[in-house]
Tab-separated table of C-alpha atoms in Angstrom:
chain	number	residue	atom	x	y	z
B	1	UNK	CA	75.129	80.313	16.526
B	2	UNK	CA	74.556	80.669	13.080
B	3	UNK	CA	78.062	81.137	10.295
B	4	UNK	CA	78.849	82.573	6.918
B	5	UNK	CA	82.009	81.294	4.883
B	6	UNK	CA	83.213	84.331	2.854
B	7	UNK	CA	85.190	83.384	-0.619
B	8	UNK	CA	88.839	83.411	1.319
B	9	UNK	CA	87.060	80.612	3.921
B	10	UNK	CA	86.859	82.676	6.650
B	11	UNK	CA	84.016	81.965	9.290
B	12	UNK	CA	81.879	84.841	10.617
B	13	UNK	CA	79.154	84.987	13.230
B	14	UNK	CA	76.085	86.196	12.088
B	15	UNK	CA	76.218	89.739	13.871
B	16	UNK	CA	73.713	89.615	17.007
B	17	UNK	CA	75.280	86.657	18.104
B	18	UNK	CA	78.853	88.466	17.378
B	19	UNK	CA	77.848	91.004	19.723
B	20	UNK	CA	76.120	88.934	21.795
B	21	UNK	CA	79.871	86.730	22.060
B	22	UNK	CA	81.772	90.063	22.406
B	23	UNK	CA	79.521	91.345	25.229
B	24	UNK	CA	80.320	88.503	27.433
B	25	UNK	CA	84.197	88.781	27.330
B	26	UNK	CA	84.726	91.469	29.644
B	27	UNK	CA	82.578	89.510	32.576
B	28	UNK	CA	85.234	86.490	31.503
B	29	UNK	CA	88.141	88.156	31.685
B	30	UNK	CA	86.837	89.693	35.269
B	31	UNK	CA	86.255	86.335	36.698
B	32	UNK	CA	89.480	84.803	35.483
B	33	UNK	CA	91.190	88.194	36.428
B	34	UNK	CA	89.856	87.172	40.407
B	35	UNK	CA	90.486	83.364	40.328
B	36	UNK	CA	94.000	84.622	39.733
B	37	UNK	CA	94.431	87.196	42.198
B	38	UNK	CA	92.777	84.622	44.494
B	39	UNK	CA	95.291	81.811	43.902
B	40	UNK	CA	98.139	84.176	44.350
B	41	UNK	CA	97.221	85.468	47.242
B	42	UNK	CA	96.960	81.683	48.168
B	43	UNK	CA	100.479	81.545	46.986
B	44	UNK	CA	101.386	84.056	48.854
B	45	UNK	CA	99.854	82.822	52.416
B	46	UNK	CA	101.577	79.182	51.381
B	47	UNK	CA	105.088	81.194	51.421
B	48	UNK	CA	104.873	83.185	53.908
B	49	UNK	CA	103.558	79.898	56.042
B	50	UNK	CA	106.235	78.321	54.643
B	51	UNK	CA	108.919	81.024	54.778
B	52	UNK	CA	108.292	80.957	58.926
B	53	UNK	CA	108.060	77.477	59.123
B	54	UNK	CA	111.345	77.081	58.101
B	55	UNK	CA	113.065	79.633	59.387
B	56	UNK	CA	112.029	78.198	63.595
B	57	UNK	CA	112.458	74.208	61.518
B	58	UNK	CA	116.504	76.559	61.354
B	59	UNK	CA	116.115	77.760	64.304
B	60	UNK	CA	115.020	74.237	66.006
B	61	UNK	CA	118.368	72.873	65.021
B	62	UNK	CA	119.814	75.539	66.612
B	63	UNK	CA	118.975	74.414	69.820
B	64	UNK	CA	115.881	76.396	70.438
B	65	UNK	CA	113.474	76.360	73.905
B	66	UNK	CA	110.392	75.093	73.377
B	67	UNK	CA	109.689	79.022	75.025
B	68	UNK	CA	111.800	80.782	72.491
B	69	UNK	CA	110.189	78.426	69.328
B	70	UNK	CA	106.833	79.593	71.021
B	71	UNK	CA	108.176	83.408	71.213
B	72	UNK	CA	109.471	83.663	67.338
B	73	UNK	CA	105.627	81.441	67.078
B	74	UNK	CA	104.255	84.830	68.572
B	75	UNK	CA	106.793	87.523	67.047
B	76	UNK	CA	106.040	85.959	63.379
B	77	UNK	CA	103.102	84.250	62.977
B	78	UNK	CA	100.258	87.372	62.437
B	79	UNK	CA	100.481	87.223	58.997
B	80	UNK	CA	99.322	83.985	59.028
B	81	UNK	CA	96.545	83.284	61.585
B	82	UNK	CA	95.435	86.958	63.570
B	83	UNK	CA	95.472	86.718	67.760
B	84	UNK	CA	96.090	89.068	70.454
B	85	UNK	CA	97.324	85.653	72.217
B	86	UNK	CA	98.657	82.388	71.836
B	87	UNK	CA	98.220	80.249	74.656
B	88	UNK	CA	99.928	76.144	74.440
B	89	UNK	CA	99.027	73.662	76.687
B	90	UNK	CA	100.471	70.044	77.407
B	91	UNK	CA	99.042	66.395	77.501
B	92	UNK	CA	100.759	64.928	80.556
B	93	UNK	CA	99.431	62.255	83.129
B	94	UNK	CA	99.045	59.267	80.484
B	95	UNK	CA	96.881	61.725	78.623
B	96	UNK	CA	94.748	62.504	81.810
B	97	UNK	CA	95.264	65.919	82.327
B	98	UNK	CA	95.952	69.369	79.724
B	99	UNK	CA	98.142	71.224	81.900
B	100	UNK	CA	99.272	75.327	80.565
B	101	UNK	CA	102.334	75.180	79.387
B	102	UNK	CA	103.032	78.620	77.764
B	103	UNK	CA	101.796	81.381	77.213
B	104	UNK	CA	101.474	85.087	75.512
B	105	UNK	CA	99.444	88.024	75.226
B	106	UNK	CA	99.927	92.538	74.233
B	107	UNK	CA	96.314	92.546	75.725
B	108	UNK	CA	98.847	93.026	78.927
B	109	UNK	CA	96.456	90.768	81.025
B	110	UNK	CA	97.462	87.361	81.846
B	111	UNK	CA	94.530	85.608	83.188
B	112	UNK	CA	95.067	82.139	82.558
B	113	UNK	CA	98.846	81.459	82.893
B	114	UNK	CA	101.526	78.139	82.622
B	115	UNK	CA	100.458	75.370	85.678
B	116	UNK	CA	97.002	75.849	85.036
B	117	UNK	CA	95.662	72.587	84.868
B	118	UNK	CA	92.076	70.906	83.538
B	119	UNK	CA	90.883	67.273	82.954
B	120	UNK	CA	90.578	66.114	79.658
B	121	UNK	CA	88.094	63.725	79.825
B	122	UNK	CA	84.410	64.819	79.457
B	123	UNK	CA	86.078	68.373	78.514
B	124	UNK	CA	85.197	70.445	74.941
B	125	UNK	CA	89.159	69.513	74.209
B	126	UNK	CA	88.332	65.815	74.018
B	127	UNK	CA	86.252	66.219	71.342
B	128	UNK	CA	88.018	68.436	69.375
B	129	UNK	CA	91.143	65.184	69.598
B	130	UNK	CA	88.119	63.177	68.475
B	131	UNK	CA	87.408	64.760	65.362
B	132	UNK	CA	91.523	65.986	64.552
B	133	UNK	CA	90.232	69.134	63.509
B	134	UNK	CA	90.629	72.282	64.811
B	135	UNK	CA	87.519	74.112	66.638
B	136	UNK	CA	85.881	77.168	66.153
B	137	UNK	CA	84.457	79.513	68.604
B	138	UNK	CA	83.591	83.323	66.976
B	139	UNK	CA	81.947	84.443	70.733
B	140	UNK	CA	83.740	83.273	73.847
B	141	UNK	CA	81.139	86.303	76.160
B	142	UNK	CA	77.688	83.718	74.450
B	143	UNK	CA	80.209	80.226	74.642
B	144	UNK	CA	80.488	81.698	79.464
B	145	UNK	CA	76.996	81.779	78.769
B	146	UNK	CA	76.260	78.212	77.176
B	147	UNK	CA	78.736	76.610	80.259
B	148	UNK	CA	78.838	78.822	82.491
B	149	UNK	CA	81.651	76.155	83.983
B	150	UNK	CA	84.376	76.804	81.881
B	151	UNK	CA	87.463	77.607	84.359
B	152	UNK	CA	89.506	78.188	80.873
B	153	UNK	CA	86.933	79.935	79.394
B	154	UNK	CA	86.032	83.055	82.323
B	155	UNK	CA	89.648	82.749	82.471
B	156	UNK	CA	89.827	84.283	79.504
B	157	UNK	CA	87.275	86.174	78.892
B	158	UNK	CA	88.293	87.917	81.828
B	159	UNK	CA	91.586	89.259	79.961
B	160	UNK	CA	90.208	90.836	76.951
B	161	UNK	CA	89.504	87.835	74.520
B	162	UNK	CA	86.650	86.945	72.589
B	163	UNK	CA	87.461	84.574	69.805
B	164	UNK	CA	89.457	81.918	69.497
B	165	UNK	CA	90.634	78.524	67.284
B	166	UNK	CA	91.589	75.599	69.012
B	167	UNK	CA	93.864	73.289	67.040
B	168	UNK	CA	95.225	70.168	67.676
B	169	UNK	CA	99.274	69.174	67.928
B	170	UNK	CA	99.986	65.561	66.860
B	171	UNK	CA	102.338	63.659	66.275
B	172	UNK	CA	102.838	60.322	65.271
B	173	UNK	CA	99.298	59.770	65.704
B	174	UNK	CA	99.438	60.702	69.816
B	175	UNK	CA	97.588	63.777	70.469
B	176	UNK	CA	100.873	65.542	72.058
B	177	UNK	CA	98.970	69.202	73.349
B	178	UNK	CA	97.017	72.420	71.869
B	179	UNK	CA	97.520	75.505	70.657
B	180	UNK	CA	95.188	78.071	71.075
B	181	UNK	CA	94.909	81.614	69.007
B	182	UNK	CA	92.818	84.410	70.618
B	183	UNK	CA	91.712	87.393	68.901
B	184	UNK	CA	89.888	90.979	71.286
B	185	UNK	CA	88.197	90.751	68.352
B	186	UNK	CA	85.048	88.732	68.057
B	187	UNK	CA	84.370	86.499	64.742
B	188	UNK	CA	87.132	87.092	63.623
B	189	UNK	CA	87.986	83.531	62.707
B	190	UNK	CA	86.794	81.182	59.402
B	191	UNK	CA	87.208	77.553	57.943
B	192	UNK	CA	90.092	79.214	55.867
B	193	UNK	CA	92.222	79.601	59.708
B	194	UNK	CA	90.577	76.502	59.774
B	195	UNK	CA	92.534	75.575	56.678
B	196	UNK	CA	95.945	77.092	57.031
B	197	UNK	CA	96.321	75.587	60.747
B	198	UNK	CA	95.698	71.941	59.482
B	199	UNK	CA	98.419	72.613	55.784
B	200	UNK	CA	100.989	73.370	58.182
B	201	UNK	CA	100.053	71.649	61.513
B	202	UNK	CA	102.306	68.516	61.172
B	203	UNK	CA	105.061	70.581	60.670
B	204	UNK	CA	104.265	73.081	63.517
B	205	UNK	CA	103.277	69.773	65.953
B	206	UNK	CA	106.588	68.486	65.004
B	207	UNK	CA	108.425	71.764	66.107
B	208	UNK	CA	106.740	72.090	69.224
B	209	UNK	CA	107.018	68.604	70.374
B	210	UNK	CA	111.087	68.856	69.065
B	211	UNK	CA	111.364	72.392	71.130
B	212	UNK	CA	109.863	70.220	74.406
B	213	UNK	CA	111.929	67.151	73.735
B	214	UNK	CA	114.887	70.145	74.329
B	215	UNK	CA	113.061	71.777	77.539
B	216	UNK	CA	112.811	68.077	79.099
B	217	UNK	CA	116.174	67.099	78.426
B	218	UNK	CA	117.715	70.970	79.148
B	219	UNK	CA	115.561	70.995	82.126
B	220	UNK	CA	117.200	67.265	83.321
B	221	UNK	CA	120.989	68.380	82.411
B	222	UNK	CA	120.320	71.536	85.177
B	223	UNK	CA	118.765	69.025	87.944
B	224	UNK	CA	121.376	66.818	87.296
B	225	UNK	CA	124.227	69.778	87.520
B	226	UNK	CA	122.368	70.722	90.948
B	227	UNK	CA	122.706	67.410	92.117
B	228	UNK	CA	125.981	67.178	91.088
B	229	UNK	CA	126.453	70.485	92.950
B	230	UNK	CA	125.344	69.238	96.197
B	231	UNK	CA	126.768	65.712	96.313
B	232	UNK	CA	129.541	68.013	96.199
B	233	UNK	CA	129.004	70.609	99.024
B	234	UNK	CA	128.126	67.301	101.052
B	235	UNK	CA	131.765	65.522	100.381
B	236	UNK	CA	132.732	68.853	101.247
B	237	UNK	CA	130.435	68.698	104.711
B	238	UNK	CA	132.072	64.781	104.374
B	239	UNK	CA	135.646	66.421	104.310
B	240	UNK	CA	134.809	68.728	106.818
B	241	UNK	CA	133.435	66.720	109.879
B	242	UNK	CA	136.477	63.520	108.775
B	243	UNK	CA	138.549	66.276	110.171
B	244	UNK	CA	136.822	67.132	112.770
B	245	UNK	CA	136.950	63.591	114.363
B	246	UNK	CA	140.429	63.748	113.843
B	247	UNK	CA	140.813	66.633	116.130
B	248	UNK	CA	138.380	67.971	117.666
B	249	UNK	CA	137.501	64.910	119.009
B	250	UNK	CA	141.300	63.040	119.264
B	251	UNK	CA	142.592	66.871	121.717
B	252	UNK	CA	139.602	65.776	124.478
B	253	UNK	CA	140.157	62.399	124.194
B	254	UNK	CA	144.202	62.843	124.583
B	255	UNK	CA	143.488	65.398	127.527
B	256	UNK	CA	140.992	63.656	129.530
B	257	UNK	CA	143.624	60.145	128.955
B	258	UNK	CA	145.779	62.650	130.662
B	259	UNK	CA	143.402	63.190	133.479
B	260	UNK	CA	142.957	59.965	134.482
B	261	UNK	CA	146.191	58.408	134.092
B	262	UNK	CA	148.060	61.249	137.040
B	263	UNK	CA	144.378	60.597	139.052
B	264	UNK	CA	145.321	57.189	139.081
B	265	UNK	CA	148.755	56.988	139.813
B	266	UNK	CA	148.699	56.526	143.504
B	267	UNK	CA	151.718	57.774	143.529
B	268	UNK	CA	150.863	61.790	142.082
B	269	UNK	CA	151.516	63.895	144.389
B	270	UNK	CA	147.559	66.040	143.933
B	271	UNK	CA	146.159	68.060	147.114
B	272	UNK	CA	142.448	67.714	146.874
B	273	UNK	CA	142.475	71.166	144.801
B	274	UNK	CA	144.536	69.575	141.870
B	275	UNK	CA	142.298	66.345	141.466
B	276	UNK	CA	139.070	68.763	141.434
B	277	UNK	CA	139.952	70.445	138.630
B	278	UNK	CA	141.480	66.902	136.920
B	279	UNK	CA	137.330	65.636	137.258
B	280	UNK	CA	136.208	69.027	136.534
B	281	UNK	CA	138.497	69.438	133.316
B	282	UNK	CA	137.464	65.527	132.828
B	283	UNK	CA	133.855	66.692	132.606
B	284	UNK	CA	134.156	69.691	130.212
B	285	UNK	CA	135.521	68.094	127.880
B	286	UNK	CA	133.752	64.834	127.532
B	287	UNK	CA	130.619	67.468	128.099
B	288	UNK	CA	132.607	68.900	124.834
B	289	UNK	CA	132.193	65.692	123.106
B	290	UNK	CA	128.554	65.249	123.876
B	291	UNK	CA	127.683	67.943	121.854
B	292	UNK	CA	130.020	67.229	119.058
B	293	UNK	CA	128.411	63.928	118.290
B	294	UNK	CA	125.233	65.533	118.536
B	295	UNK	CA	125.273	68.103	116.740
B	296	UNK	CA	127.344	65.436	114.416
B	297	UNK	CA	124.227	63.355	114.298
B	298	UNK	CA	121.892	65.859	113.670
B	299	UNK	CA	123.406	67.572	110.919
B	300	UNK	CA	123.114	63.694	109.651
B	301	UNK	CA	119.906	63.669	110.105
B	302	UNK	CA	119.750	67.315	108.221
B	303	UNK	CA	121.859	66.167	104.979
B	304	UNK	CA	119.561	62.929	104.974
B	305	UNK	CA	116.355	64.671	105.009
B	306	UNK	CA	115.250	62.660	108.134
B	307	UNK	CA	115.215	64.961	110.855
B	308	UNK	CA	111.126	64.338	111.816
B	309	UNK	CA	109.798	66.602	113.964
B	310	UNK	CA	107.214	65.309	116.523
B	311	UNK	CA	104.904	68.173	116.674
B	312	UNK	CA	102.040	69.559	119.701
B	313	UNK	CA	100.972	72.301	121.253
B	314	UNK	CA	103.192	74.367	123.270
B	315	UNK	CA	102.666	77.136	125.778
B	316	UNK	CA	105.239	79.683	124.554
B	317	UNK	CA	105.800	81.814	127.409
B	318	UNK	CA	105.984	78.315	129.885
B	319	UNK	CA	107.864	77.485	128.143
B	320	UNK	CA	111.348	80.652	127.350
B	321	UNK	CA	109.736	81.355	131.506
B	322	UNK	CA	111.541	77.367	132.171
B	323	UNK	CA	114.282	78.171	129.619
B	324	UNK	CA	115.734	81.191	130.842
B	325	UNK	CA	115.657	79.678	134.982
B	326	UNK	CA	117.638	77.133	133.698
B	327	UNK	CA	120.356	79.288	131.601
B	328	UNK	CA	120.606	81.824	134.163
B	329	UNK	CA	121.272	79.084	136.952
B	330	UNK	CA	124.321	78.266	134.713
B	331	UNK	CA	124.495	81.708	133.179
B	332	UNK	CA	125.341	82.889	137.031
B	333	UNK	CA	129.100	81.436	137.143
B	334	UNK	CA	129.693	82.694	134.541
B	335	UNK	CA	128.921	86.671	136.137
B	336	UNK	CA	126.131	86.497	133.386
B	337	UNK	CA	122.824	87.458	134.085
B	338	UNK	CA	119.846	85.987	131.669
B	339	UNK	CA	116.221	87.905	131.994
B	340	UNK	CA	113.354	87.102	129.935
B	341	UNK	CA	111.008	90.073	129.789
B	342	UNK	CA	107.801	91.327	128.361
B	343	UNK	CA	106.040	87.512	129.688
B	344	UNK	CA	102.925	86.771	127.492
B	345	UNK	CA	101.306	83.526	127.182
B	346	UNK	CA	100.774	82.273	123.217
B	347	UNK	CA	100.589	78.690	121.772
B	348	UNK	CA	102.921	77.664	119.354
B	349	UNK	CA	102.972	73.886	117.466
B	350	UNK	CA	106.293	73.340	117.434
B	351	UNK	CA	108.851	69.856	118.722
B	352	UNK	CA	109.463	70.554	121.767
B	353	UNK	CA	113.002	68.465	121.387
B	354	UNK	CA	113.229	70.945	118.349
B	355	UNK	CA	112.284	74.455	120.066
B	356	UNK	CA	114.289	73.366	122.656
B	357	UNK	CA	117.364	73.353	121.094
B	358	UNK	CA	117.126	76.549	119.138
B	359	UNK	CA	116.349	78.565	122.347
B	360	UNK	CA	119.514	76.419	124.266
B	361	UNK	CA	121.752	77.765	120.868
B	362	UNK	CA	120.443	80.757	120.430
B	363	UNK	CA	120.755	81.123	124.636
B	364	UNK	CA	124.774	79.751	125.463
B	365	UNK	CA	126.083	81.698	122.551
B	366	UNK	CA	124.741	84.688	123.894
B	367	UNK	CA	126.621	83.790	127.344
B	368	UNK	CA	129.787	82.744	125.598
B	369	UNK	CA	130.013	85.917	123.963
B	370	UNK	CA	129.315	88.042	126.514
B	371	UNK	CA	131.618	88.892	129.066
B	372	UNK	CA	131.704	88.887	132.669
B	373	UNK	CA	128.688	90.816	134.693
B	374	UNK	CA	126.943	91.758	131.031
B	375	UNK	CA	122.860	90.465	130.661
B	376	UNK	CA	121.408	88.055	128.637
B	377	UNK	CA	117.286	89.912	127.843
B	378	UNK	CA	114.968	86.758	126.169
B	379	UNK	CA	112.107	88.767	124.982
B	380	UNK	CA	108.851	87.838	122.779
B	381	UNK	CA	106.134	89.575	120.797
B	382	UNK	CA	102.845	88.313	118.663
B	383	UNK	CA	103.901	88.869	115.140
B	384	UNK	CA	101.404	88.065	111.914
B	385	UNK	CA	100.222	84.487	112.680
B	386	UNK	CA	103.365	84.345	114.424
B	387	UNK	CA	105.521	84.988	116.992
B	388	UNK	CA	109.069	86.305	118.039
B	389	UNK	CA	111.888	85.738	119.329
B	390	UNK	CA	114.465	87.555	120.596
B	391	UNK	CA	118.346	86.976	122.401
B	392	UNK	CA	119.457	90.838	122.821
B	393	UNK	CA	123.421	89.799	124.458
B	394	UNK	CA	126.141	92.986	125.272
B	395	UNK	CA	128.793	90.864	123.523
B	396	UNK	CA	131.239	92.378	121.055
B	397	UNK	CA	129.042	92.027	117.684
B	398	UNK	CA	129.264	90.581	114.699
B	399	UNK	CA	131.694	92.004	111.169
B	400	UNK	CA	129.568	91.513	108.176
B	401	UNK	CA	131.832	88.464	106.911
B	402	UNK	CA	130.305	87.169	110.421
B	403	UNK	CA	127.196	87.181	109.474
B	404	UNK	CA	127.601	86.239	105.487
B	405	UNK	CA	129.158	82.055	107.203
B	406	UNK	CA	127.257	82.474	110.590
B	407	UNK	CA	124.370	80.318	109.545
B	408	UNK	CA	126.586	77.616	107.536
B	409	UNK	CA	128.489	74.962	108.822
B	410	UNK	CA	131.626	75.311	110.457
B	411	UNK	CA	131.202	78.827	111.179
B	412	UNK	CA	134.541	80.380	112.341
B	413	UNK	CA	133.752	84.051	113.985
B	414	UNK	CA	136.402	87.213	114.424
B	415	UNK	CA	135.206	86.685	117.905
B	416	UNK	CA	136.365	83.588	120.253
B	417	UNK	CA	134.397	83.217	123.960
B	418	UNK	CA	134.914	85.184	126.286
B	419	UNK	CA	135.296	82.358	128.949
B	420	UNK	CA	137.349	79.847	127.503
B	421	UNK	CA	134.544	77.359	125.609
B	422	UNK	CA	134.602	75.398	123.563
B	423	UNK	CA	132.557	75.633	119.657
B	424	UNK	CA	131.840	73.255	116.958
B	425	UNK	CA	131.286	75.667	114.694
B	426	UNK	CA	127.547	73.855	113.227
B	427	UNK	CA	125.286	74.802	116.994
B	428	UNK	CA	124.014	78.020	114.390
B	429	UNK	CA	123.340	76.053	111.159
B	430	UNK	CA	121.457	73.412	112.678
B	431	UNK	CA	119.623	76.073	114.915
B	432	UNK	CA	118.164	77.799	111.255
B	433	UNK	CA	117.392	73.855	109.907
B	434	UNK	CA	115.610	73.719	112.901
B	435	UNK	CA	113.640	76.592	113.410
B	436	UNK	CA	112.836	76.284	109.189
B	437	UNK	CA	111.656	73.462	109.312
B	438	UNK	CA	108.838	74.727	111.753
B	439	UNK	CA	108.141	77.184	108.841
B	440	UNK	CA	109.583	79.905	110.293
B	441	UNK	CA	112.883	82.479	109.882
B	442	UNK	CA	115.456	83.322	111.637
B	443	UNK	CA	118.229	86.272	111.344
B	444	UNK	CA	119.795	88.726	113.115
B	445	UNK	CA	121.221	91.902	113.792
B	446	UNK	CA	123.933	93.164	114.719
B	447	UNK	CA	127.412	95.508	114.193
B	448	UNK	CA	131.146	95.318	115.688
B	449	UNK	CA	130.885	97.102	118.965
B	450	UNK	CA	127.351	96.720	120.163
B	451	UNK	CA	126.024	93.571	120.691
B	452	UNK	CA	123.602	90.996	118.711
B	453	UNK	CA	120.497	90.473	118.557
B	454	UNK	CA	119.184	87.036	117.145
B	455	UNK	CA	115.432	86.549	116.160
B	456	UNK	CA	113.755	83.585	115.174
B	457	UNK	CA	109.978	83.184	114.536
B	458	UNK	CA	107.404	80.266	115.122
B	459	UNK	CA	104.010	80.127	113.557
B	460	UNK	CA	101.137	80.279	116.029
B	461	UNK	CA	99.210	77.624	116.377
B	462	UNK	CA	95.629	77.364	113.700
B	463	UNK	CA	97.827	79.736	111.920
């Protein structure tokens, strides 16, 4: 390059060189403009990321739980990283297992939902943790062809997703989980998105971890509230038990004592009929106390989780026939008939003692509340993988209030036994729990003045 100095001391480029220099200026300005625009875009993105995280951080300080935080991420991160679906998984079982904790998609299909588990060791996720860098798969269908054993990939491909960005979440140097950004378009992710995530990873990881801890604390709080509610319920049952023992056992004992004193008094002017009546009353009161004590012991077992079942194969038809025959003899004293219809053989898996207890309660209750001269019908029929047993009476039926509390402890019905029989108020509650322990259901169909049909199901053997 040559220059000349004029009389004023100004330097001038040679004409041909001046033309060349000015010719490069527009290109240089263009490159400068592009660089400035890229810088502006980068600053805008960083500002956007900072704003998103700032808002979420504020929300975390307001006590948002993990699911709420992740919902906020899904709703607000579209300007940061592209996605149709975001999934979040936790590392559990002392770092050996990955479990899907949350997922949300705008595609309408969710094949891979919460609860999906997979071992971490030997998986591609383990490699992500080792590098501490996000992984891009821009063709999920091709990846599935290469790795057909990847169940998680198969499921998200079935959802319609075609590319993914898997990002590790690390807090204080310890991996806590992964976030999965997925798109329904192939080749959606690039190194720019990796850089974006890495720039927000630390803060986002802390936010998510705080949300997880808040969710765990909330779950513990709810669990404690349920336990406290259960303790209050058990305390109420205990108080009712004490009242029952004080009243329902004291009265029959007093009656037995009085009858025994009269029978033992050689001066009491009692004829044979009177003596037999006192002996019958002693027997009836003693039987009631034994029933009450047995019920109290059963409730204790149920509430302490010790209702053990001894399973065996039982021919249901023969079992019902034997049970109905026994109750028919007892009901005949009251002038009530107990019948078995539609006799069919069928084998069930059950505890013989508890199954007998269920039927005894249902049939004896039907007889107890039915008028003399009526019929109690027992039927059974095959269902879908189970047998259904029904006990139908011609008693007064049940009101809506009766039905609501029928299977709870200390139920008191509006109707009264027709023969003055005792009732502990525990039998139907114990019956329900015994049926449920067998994997069956129990219920009643009834209307006031039209009798009642009690029914329960019990699984067929092998089902």
